[in-house]
Amino acid sequence: MRRHSLLLGLFIIVDVLISVLSMGFYSDSWSFDFDIVFKYLVFVDGYDYFTNPMDFVFLSILRLTLIVIAVIFITFHYDSYPKGMFMPMLGVATSCYSYTLVKLLAFSENSRMLRYPGVWLSVVWSMLAALFFSLIWYFVITAHDFDYQLLVSDRFNSVLIEEQQATTTTGSIETAVQRSPEGDYTIQHVSALLRYCQHQWIWFTFGFTFLVIYAVARVFIPAYTGEVIGNIVKKAGIGLLVRSITIMGMLTMVSTIFGGLRGGCFDYATALVNRQIRLDLFRSLVKQDVAFFDITKSGEMVSRLTSDCQTMSTTVSTNVNIFLRNGVMLIGALVFMFINSWRLSLVTFIAIPLLGFITKWYGAYYDRLSEETQTTIAHSNQIAEEVLSTMRTVRLRTLQFYRAIAYMGYTWNNEFCENAILVAVLFYGGHLVMSDMMTVDELITFLLYQMQLGENLYNIGYVVTGLMECVGASRKVFEYMNRNPLIPNDGTMEPKLGGRIEFTDVYFTYPSRPNNPVLKGLNLVIEAGQTTALVGPSGGGKSSIVSLIQHFYEPNSGTVTIDGVNIRDISHTFYHQKISLVAQEPVLYNGSVRYNILYGCDWATEEDMLRASKTANVHDFIMELEQGYDTNCGEKGVQMSGGQKQRIAIARALVRNPVVLILDEATSALDAESEALVQEALNRCARERTVLIIAHRLSTIEKADQIAVIHKGLLVQKGNHAELMMDQSGLYYSLISKQMLAIKIKEQTVESHI
């Protein structure tokens, strides 16, 4: 863009002008003197490193040259621009920054130089120019976001535009994914985590208050440690030594007490944050549609609720604690370092950015090499399985050799960086002591604060690593929290229901199996107050019909209505109070019989429970139990037999007095005695309500008012048992005939064994 072209030109002009004209203020007054500029430019008095500011002009020329070279290269070689140039240029900017501080220290050897306004103007602008240079290189030059390519030719531009349009048209989704900024994604997660901490601001405020007191006490300890060592070296006397040690002991006691209070507040706040995260996640999970649970493993959800939530809350609270503590101590260390010696403090600020850049660059190379090594190992293993590993193994060993060398260099670099600053401070500090610009105990105190500063910086760096771990654990948790159910359940109608259900041209496919349609234009009417049986081969769509009636899923097209009202428009809570299901394998919870019967019906009374239990033919056996309705069913109902569990489930379904009762293979897994008891209960509860039965046994379906035969997602037959048996070419007759034949063969087999 043209404005970025102007930005580059403006930066170059301003950089050169300030670097040159600031030399006109190298005098005791703020008046500009062009003669001074001329004197420095033509080296009238020669070049003295400790007084001549031409170094800043040379740095400006260096930045100008690099920008011009980059622009020219991009202009004539747009497609072949070297993508990895930002890191070297960041190194140049870092070097300019560090060199500027070195020059300031050189000026400080002549105290008169520090009184020149031009010195500070040159130093400040040189550091700002280094920052602007790196930003311009990253946002403008690396992005190629300016118009210099227009100088080439119209043909080049037309080809470029066509390529960009093609990329936008054919790969927009992929490009969007690739350009999605991981940093923004991480910041969003961290911000969401910190918002949870805001809800416990009282405890975090107490913790922060205690933390500040703790950190302030810790900040003073190196100062008095240096004083103790200085008193010993100078033999200042036992009185001063005892005084210093006493103050150190008091500071240690204060830091210990308030450190414990700080830890207690943060730990309690962490527990509250963990509880809130788990509660929000659980609320989100229970609101999800059934399709979500079809594709999500229960073990994964439990893991998110337990370990991931614990990791999130603990990590974010711990790292907030670490960051605040080390932040306060870092500020205190910097203040004391500048009080002791601003010159030595500059030495630290000279070395830290430069060594940090070297470590970052070397570390990035080592990480990249490690990733390539792991990729090669995986590829080598794959080839080895195919008995073709010889050459790959040789290549792998070569890469491993390079990795070993890189690791050795990386380790050496870390060791060097840890000691380089210390050596520089000792060297320059010794010079200051010998020049009577600093005392020995001040140097010792400075070194102690420098070590504390390094520890604080390391711990703050650890916070970044900890937050990355926290973000990794939070991704799925927030994905679950932010997931909107496919079925919103936002209906508000509460009509009076009679129980007539109608499917009109319904097409349905399970979200987890989108390529396998289940219902294919189903038209079905279930009359109110009647018992309707659904029969048909397995996989025909019977259970899907039940799921749609319960509004667990939405049809792809068509409508499902009850008494003429689309079920999606009815209040979710109201609707499910009017519909009950008894499944083949009923689910009982680890609680009393009373708890299981009244589950989900907080409004139900004792009388409602007893009436439902008697109707379900379960009251008598419950009263025979030692604790009656207070008897524990055990986890998943292990204390009850199959027939007992089924009748308790029927009582639970009846306690809400449903308009529609759905029986899904409710007696298929029971023995003859239990089936008789359950069937008797079902016959009782079928009065004056719509009953939908899914069954295969003739004894269960032959008394139904109507039977709907479902095959391959369509209604193929409908009528009562007698009517359907008259059609000997129909599917129902075929199913019943096969069932009767199977029963006959079973009876003959039993007789033969007798």
mmCIF file with all atom_site columns, N, CA and C in Angstrom, residues 166-208:
data_model
loop_
_atom_site.group_PDB
_atom_site.id
_atom_site.type_symbol
_atom_site.label_atom_id
_atom_site.label_alt_id
_atom_site.label_comp_id
_atom_site.label_asym_id
_atom_site.label_entity_id
_atom_site.label_seq_id
_atom_site.pdbx_PDB_ins_code
_atom_site.Cartn_x
_atom_site.Cartn_y
_atom_site.Cartn_z
_atom_site.occupancy
_atom_site.B_iso_or_equiv
_atom_site.pdbx_formal_charge
_atom_site.auth_seq_id
_atom_site.auth_comp_id
_atom_site.auth_asym_id
_atom_site.auth_atom_id
_atom_site.pdbx_PDB_model_num
ATOM 1   N N  . ALA A 1 166 ? -6.817  -16.485 -7.574 1.00 0.00 ? 166 ALA A N  1
ATOM 2   C CA . ALA A 1 166 ? -6.940  -17.941 -7.605 1.00 0.00 ? 166 ALA A CA 1
ATOM 3   C C  . ALA A 1 166 ? -6.765  -18.533 -6.216 1.00 0.00 ? 166 ALA A C  1
ATOM 4   N N  . THR A 1 167 ? -5.804  -17.992 -5.503 1.00 0.00 ? 167 THR A N  1
ATOM 5   C CA . THR A 1 167 ? -5.572  -18.484 -4.142 1.00 0.00 ? 167 THR A CA 1
ATOM 6   C C  . THR A 1 167 ? -6.781  -18.213 -3.266 1.00 0.00 ? 167 THR A C  1
ATOM 7   N N  . THR A 1 168 ? -7.362  -17.020 -3.428 1.00 0.00 ? 168 THR A N  1
ATOM 8   C CA . THR A 1 168 ? -8.513  -16.652 -2.622 1.00 0.00 ? 168 THR A CA 1
ATOM 9   C C  . THR A 1 168 ? -9.706  -17.528 -2.946 1.00 0.00 ? 168 THR A C  1
ATOM 10  N N  . THR A 1 169 ? -9.870  -17.871 -4.250 1.00 0.00 ? 169 THR A N  1
ATOM 11  C CA . THR A 1 169 ? -11.028 -18.631 -4.675 1.00 0.00 ? 169 THR A CA 1
ATOM 12  C C  . THR A 1 169 ? -10.928 -20.095 -4.294 1.00 0.00 ? 169 THR A C  1
ATOM 13  N N  . THR A 1 170 ? -9.762  -20.687 -4.519 1.00 0.00 ? 170 THR A N  1
ATOM 14  C CA . THR A 1 170 ? -9.635  -22.130 -4.367 1.00 0.00 ? 170 THR A CA 1
ATOM 15  C C  . THR A 1 170 ? -9.201  -22.562 -2.988 1.00 0.00 ? 170 THR A C  1
ATOM 16  N N  . GLY A 1 171 ? -8.533  -21.727 -2.285 1.00 0.00 ? 171 GLY A N  1
ATOM 17  C CA . GLY A 1 171 ? -7.985  -22.171 -1.008 1.00 0.00 ? 171 GLY A CA 1
ATOM 18  C C  . GLY A 1 171 ? -8.294  -21.255 0.137  1.00 0.00 ? 171 GLY A C  1
ATOM 19  N N  . SER A 1 172 ? -9.475  -20.624 0.097  1.00 0.00 ? 172 SER A N  1
ATOM 20  C CA . SER A 1 172 ? -9.752  -19.624 1.119  1.00 0.00 ? 172 SER A CA 1
ATOM 21  C C  . SER A 1 172 ? -9.832  -20.228 2.504  1.00 0.00 ? 172 SER A C  1
ATOM 22  N N  . ILE A 1 173 ? -10.465 -21.401 2.596  1.00 0.00 ? 173 ILE A N  1
ATOM 23  C CA . ILE A 1 173 ? -10.618 -22.015 3.909  1.00 0.00 ? 173 ILE A CA 1
ATOM 24  C C  . ILE A 1 173 ? -9.274  -22.428 4.462  1.00 0.00 ? 173 ILE A C  1
ATOM 25  N N  . GLU A 1 174 ? -8.480  -23.096 3.613  1.00 0.00 ? 174 GLU A N  1
ATOM 26  C CA . GLU A 1 174 ? -7.167  -23.547 4.069  1.00 0.00 ? 174 GLU A CA 1
ATOM 27  C C  . GLU A 1 174 ? -6.296  -22.367 4.452  1.00 0.00 ? 174 GLU A C  1
ATOM 28  N N  . THR A 1 175 ? -6.351  -21.299 3.626  1.00 0.00 ? 175 THR A N  1
ATOM 29  C CA . THR A 1 175 ? -5.531  -20.126 3.922  1.00 0.00 ? 175 THR A CA 1
ATOM 30  C C  . THR A 1 175 ? -5.955  -19.495 5.231  1.00 0.00 ? 175 THR A C  1
ATOM 31  N N  . ALA A 1 176 ? -7.264  -19.428 5.441  1.00 0.00 ? 176 ALA A N  1
ATOM 32  C CA . ALA A 1 176 ? -7.743  -18.834 6.685  1.00 0.00 ? 176 ALA A CA 1
ATOM 33  C C  . ALA A 1 176 ? -7.258  -19.614 7.892  1.00 0.00 ? 176 ALA A C  1
ATOM 34  N N  . VAL A 1 177 ? -7.258  -20.942 7.747  1.00 0.00 ? 177 VAL A N  1
ATOM 35  C CA . VAL A 1 177 ? -6.787  -21.763 8.859  1.00 0.00 ? 177 VAL A CA 1
ATOM 36  C C  . VAL A 1 177 ? -5.309  -21.550 9.094  1.00 0.00 ? 177 VAL A C  1
ATOM 37  N N  . GLN A 1 178 ? -4.543  -21.507 7.975  1.00 0.00 ? 178 GLN A N  1
ATOM 38  C CA . GLN A 1 178 ? -3.105  -21.357 8.116  1.00 0.00 ? 178 GLN A CA 1
ATOM 39  C C  . GLN A 1 178 ? -2.741  -20.001 8.704  1.00 0.00 ? 178 GLN A C  1
ATOM 40  N N  . ARG A 1 179 ? -3.526  -18.973 8.367  1.00 0.00 ? 179 ARG A N  1
ATOM 41  C CA . ARG A 1 179 ? -3.202  -17.627 8.833  1.00 0.00 ? 179 ARG A CA 1
ATOM 42  C C  . ARG A 1 179 ? -3.803  -17.318 10.197 1.00 0.00 ? 179 ARG A C  1
ATOM 43  N N  . SER A 1 180 ? -4.565  -18.262 10.708 1.00 0.00 ? 180 SER A N  1
ATOM 44  C CA . SER A 1 180 ? -5.141  -18.025 12.029 1.00 0.00 ? 180 SER A CA 1
ATOM 45  C C  . SER A 1 180 ? -4.040  -17.841 13.051 1.00 0.00 ? 180 SER A C  1
ATOM 46  N N  . PRO A 1 181 ? -3.980  -16.691 13.682 1.00 0.00 ? 181 PRO A N  1
ATOM 47  C CA . PRO A 1 181 ? -2.857  -16.405 14.579 1.00 0.00 ? 181 PRO A CA 1
ATOM 48  C C  . PRO A 1 181 ? -2.945  -17.218 15.856 1.00 0.00 ? 181 PRO A C  1
ATOM 49  N N  . GLU A 1 182 ? -1.972  -18.094 16.044 1.00 0.00 ? 182 GLU A N  1
ATOM 50  C CA . GLU A 1 182 ? -1.938  -18.918 17.242 1.00 0.00 ? 182 GLU A CA 1
ATOM 51  C C  . GLU A 1 182 ? -1.817  -18.053 18.484 1.00 0.00 ? 182 GLU A C  1
ATOM 52  N N  . GLY A 1 183 ? -1.088  -16.928 18.345 1.00 0.00 ? 183 GLY A N  1
ATOM 53  C CA . GLY A 1 183 ? -0.934  -16.049 19.497 1.00 0.00 ? 183 GLY A CA 1
ATOM 54  C C  . GLY A 1 183 ? -2.265  -15.492 19.959 1.00 0.00 ? 183 GLY A C  1
ATOM 55  N N  . ASP A 1 184 ? -3.125  -15.051 18.992 1.00 0.00 ? 184 ASP A N  1
ATOM 56  C CA . ASP A 1 184 ? -4.435  -14.537 19.362 1.00 0.00 ? 184 ASP A CA 1
ATOM 57  C C  . ASP A 1 184 ? -5.260  -15.618 20.048 1.00 0.00 ? 184 ASP A C  1
ATOM 58  N N  . TYR A 1 185 ? -5.160  -16.844 19.518 1.00 0.00 ? 185 TYR A N  1
ATOM 59  C CA . TYR A 1 185 ? -5.893  -17.968 20.088 1.00 0.00 ? 185 TYR A CA 1
ATOM 60  C C  . TYR A 1 185 ? -5.477  -18.203 21.533 1.00 0.00 ? 185 TYR A C  1
ATOM 61  N N  . THR A 1 186 ? -4.171  -18.166 21.781 1.00 0.00 ? 186 THR A N  1
ATOM 62  C CA . THR A 1 186 ? -3.652  -18.374 23.129 1.00 0.00 ? 186 THR A CA 1
ATOM 63  C C  . THR A 1 186 ? -4.094  -17.252 24.055 1.00 0.00 ? 186 THR A C  1
ATOM 64  N N  . ILE A 1 187 ? -4.024  -16.006 23.578 1.00 0.00 ? 187 ILE A N  1
ATOM 65  C CA . ILE A 1 187 ? -4.421  -14.862 24.403 1.00 0.00 ? 187 ILE A CA 1
ATOM 66  C C  . ILE A 1 187 ? -5.895  -14.971 24.789 1.00 0.00 ? 187 ILE A C  1
ATOM 67  N N  . GLN A 1 188 ? -6.740  -15.427 23.868 1.00 0.00 ? 188 GLN A N  1
ATOM 68  C CA . GLN A 1 188 ? -8.157  -15.577 24.180 1.00 0.00 ? 188 GLN A CA 1
ATOM 69  C C  . GLN A 1 188 ? -8.368  -16.575 25.311 1.00 0.00 ? 188 GLN A C  1
ATOM 70  N N  . HIS A 1 189 ? -7.633  -17.687 25.259 1.00 0.00 ? 189 HIS A N  1
ATOM 71  C CA . HIS A 1 189 ? -7.776  -18.692 26.312 1.00 0.00 ? 189 HIS A CA 1
ATOM 72  C C  . HIS A 1 189 ? -7.282  -18.160 27.649 1.00 0.00 ? 189 HIS A C  1
ATOM 73  N N  . VAL A 1 190 ? -6.134  -17.503 27.634 1.00 0.00 ? 190 VAL A N  1
ATOM 74  C CA . VAL A 1 190 ? -5.592  -16.960 28.880 1.00 0.00 ? 190 VAL A CA 1
ATOM 75  C C  . VAL A 1 190 ? -6.546  -15.912 29.451 1.00 0.00 ? 190 VAL A C  1
ATOM 76  N N  . SER A 1 191 ? -7.120  -15.070 28.583 1.00 0.00 ? 191 SER A N  1
ATOM 77  C CA . SER A 1 191 ? -8.069  -14.049 29.051 1.00 0.00 ? 191 SER A CA 1
ATOM 78  C C  . SER A 1 191 ? -9.298  -14.699 29.679 1.00 0.00 ? 191 SER A C  1
ATOM 79  N N  . ALA A 1 192 ? -9.779  -15.773 29.047 1.00 0.00 ? 192 ALA A N  1
ATOM 80  C CA . ALA A 1 192 ? -10.938 -16.473 29.610 1.00 0.00 ? 192 ALA A CA 1
ATOM 81  C C  . ALA A 1 192 ? -10.613 -17.070 30.974 1.00 0.00 ? 192 ALA A C  1
ATOM 82  N N  . LEU A 1 193 ? -9.408  -17.606 31.112 1.00 0.00 ? 193 LEU A N  1
ATOM 83  C CA . LEU A 1 193 ? -8.998  -18.160 32.401 1.00 0.00 ? 193 LEU A CA 1
ATOM 84  C C  . LEU A 1 193 ? -8.890  -17.070 33.464 1.00 0.00 ? 193 LEU A C  1
ATOM 85  N N  . LEU A 1 194 ? -8.337  -15.930 33.076 1.00 0.00 ? 194 LEU A N  1
ATOM 86  C CA . LEU A 1 194 ? -8.188  -14.838 34.041 1.00 0.00 ? 194 LEU A CA 1
ATOM 87  C C  . LEU A 1 194 ? -9.544  -14.276 34.461 1.00 0.00 ? 194 LEU A C  1
ATOM 88  N N  . ARG A 1 195 ? -10.537 -14.369 33.573 1.00 0.00 ? 195 ARG A N  1
ATOM 89  C CA . ARG A 1 195 ? -11.878 -13.897 33.948 1.00 0.00 ? 195 ARG A CA 1
ATOM 90  C C  . ARG A 1 195 ? -12.451 -14.738 35.093 1.00 0.00 ? 195 ARG A C  1
ATOM 91  N N  . TYR A 1 196 ? -12.098 -16.020 35.115 1.00 0.00 ? 196 TYR A N  1
ATOM 92  C CA . TYR A 1 196 ? -12.526 -16.843 36.251 1.00 0.00 ? 196 TYR A CA 1
ATOM 93  C C  . TYR A 1 196 ? -11.879 -16.358 37.546 1.00 0.00 ? 196 TYR A C  1
ATOM 94  N N  . CYS A 1 197 ? -10.644 -15.913 37.443 1.00 0.00 ? 197 CYS A N  1
ATOM 95  C CA . CYS A 1 197 ? -9.969  -15.386 38.636 1.00 0.00 ? 197 CYS A CA 1
ATOM 96  C C  . CYS A 1 197 ? -10.636 -14.102 39.122 1.00 0.00 ? 197 CYS A C  1
ATOM 97  N N  . GLN A 1 198 ? -11.205 -13.319 38.197 1.00 0.00 ? 198 GLN A N  1
ATOM 98  C CA . GLN A 1 198 ? -11.851 -12.065 38.588 1.00 0.00 ? 198 GLN A CA 1
ATOM 99  C C  . GLN A 1 198 ? -13.028 -12.307 39.536 1.00 0.00 ? 198 GLN A C  1
ATOM 100 N N  . HIS A 1 199 ? -13.713 -13.454 39.365 1.00 0.00 ? 199 HIS A N  1
ATOM 101 C CA . HIS A 1 199 ? -14.861 -13.735 40.228 1.00 0.00 ? 199 HIS A CA 1
ATOM 102 C C  . HIS A 1 199 ? -14.440 -13.933 41.681 1.00 0.00 ? 199 HIS A C  1
ATOM 103 N N  . GLN A 1 200 ? -13.189 -14.298 41.904 1.00 0.00 ? 200 GLN A N  1
ATOM 104 C CA . GLN A 1 200 ? -12.672 -14.482 43.266 1.00 0.00 ? 200 GLN A CA 1
ATOM 105 C C  . GLN A 1 200 ? -11.717 -13.342 43.623 1.00 0.00 ? 200 GLN A C  1
ATOM 106 N N  . TRP A 1 201 ? -12.072 -12.137 43.210 1.00 0.00 ? 201 TRP A N  1
ATOM 107 C CA . TRP A 1 201 ? -11.158 -11.003 43.357 1.00 0.00 ? 201 TRP A CA 1
ATOM 108 C C  . TRP A 1 201 ? -10.854 -10.691 44.825 1.00 0.00 ? 201 TRP A C  1
ATOM 109 N N  . ILE A 1 202 ? -11.784 -10.994 45.719 1.00 0.00 ? 202 ILE A N  1
ATOM 110 C CA . ILE A 1 202 ? -11.535 -10.688 47.132 1.00 0.00 ? 202 ILE A CA 1
ATOM 111 C C  . ILE A 1 202 ? -10.350 -11.491 47.648 1.00 0.00 ? 202 ILE A C  1
ATOM 112 N N  . TRP A 1 203 ? -10.375 -12.807 47.387 1.00 0.00 ? 203 TRP A N  1
ATOM 113 C CA . TRP A 1 203 ? -9.285  -13.646 47.883 1.00 0.00 ? 203 TRP A CA 1
ATOM 114 C C  . TRP A 1 203 ? -7.980  -13.336 47.160 1.00 0.00 ? 203 TRP A C  1
ATOM 115 N N  . PHE A 1 204 ? -8.071  -13.052 45.866 1.00 0.00 ? 204 PHE A N  1
ATOM 116 C CA . PHE A 1 204 ? -6.853  -12.693 45.139 1.00 0.00 ? 204 PHE A CA 1
ATOM 117 C C  . PHE A 1 204 ? -6.310  -11.341 45.612 1.00 0.00 ? 204 PHE A C  1
ATOM 118 N N  . THR A 1 205 ? -7.215  -10.436 46.009 1.00 0.00 ? 205 THR A N  1
ATOM 119 C CA . THR A 1 205 ? -6.758  -9.144  46.537 1.00 0.00 ? 205 THR A CA 1
ATOM 120 C C  . THR A 1 205 ? -6.025  -9.327  47.859 1.00 0.00 ? 205 THR A C  1
ATOM 121 N N  . PHE A 1 206 ? -6.615  -10.147 48.747 1.00 0.00 ? 206 PHE A N  1
ATOM 122 C CA . PHE A 1 206 ? -5.912  -10.453 49.998 1.00 0.00 ? 206 PHE A CA 1
ATOM 123 C C  . PHE A 1 206 ? -4.560  -11.095 49.707 1.00 0.00 ? 206 PHE A C  1
ATOM 124 N N  . GLY A 1 207 ? -4.570  -12.060 48.792 1.00 0.00 ? 207 GLY A N  1
ATOM 125 C CA . GLY A 1 207 ? -3.323  -12.734 48.446 1.00 0.00 ? 207 GLY A CA 1
ATOM 126 C C  . GLY A 1 207 ? -2.296  -11.776 47.882 1.00 0.00 ? 207 GLY A C  1
ATOM 127 N N  . PHE A 1 208 ? -2.759  -10.845 47.032 1.00 0.00 ? 208 PHE A N  1
ATOM 128 C CA . PHE A 1 208 ? -1.826  -9.882  46.440 1.00 0.00 ? 208 PHE A CA 1
ATOM 129 C C  . PHE A 1 208 ? -1.275  -8.927  47.506 1.00 0.00 ? 208 PHE A C  1
#
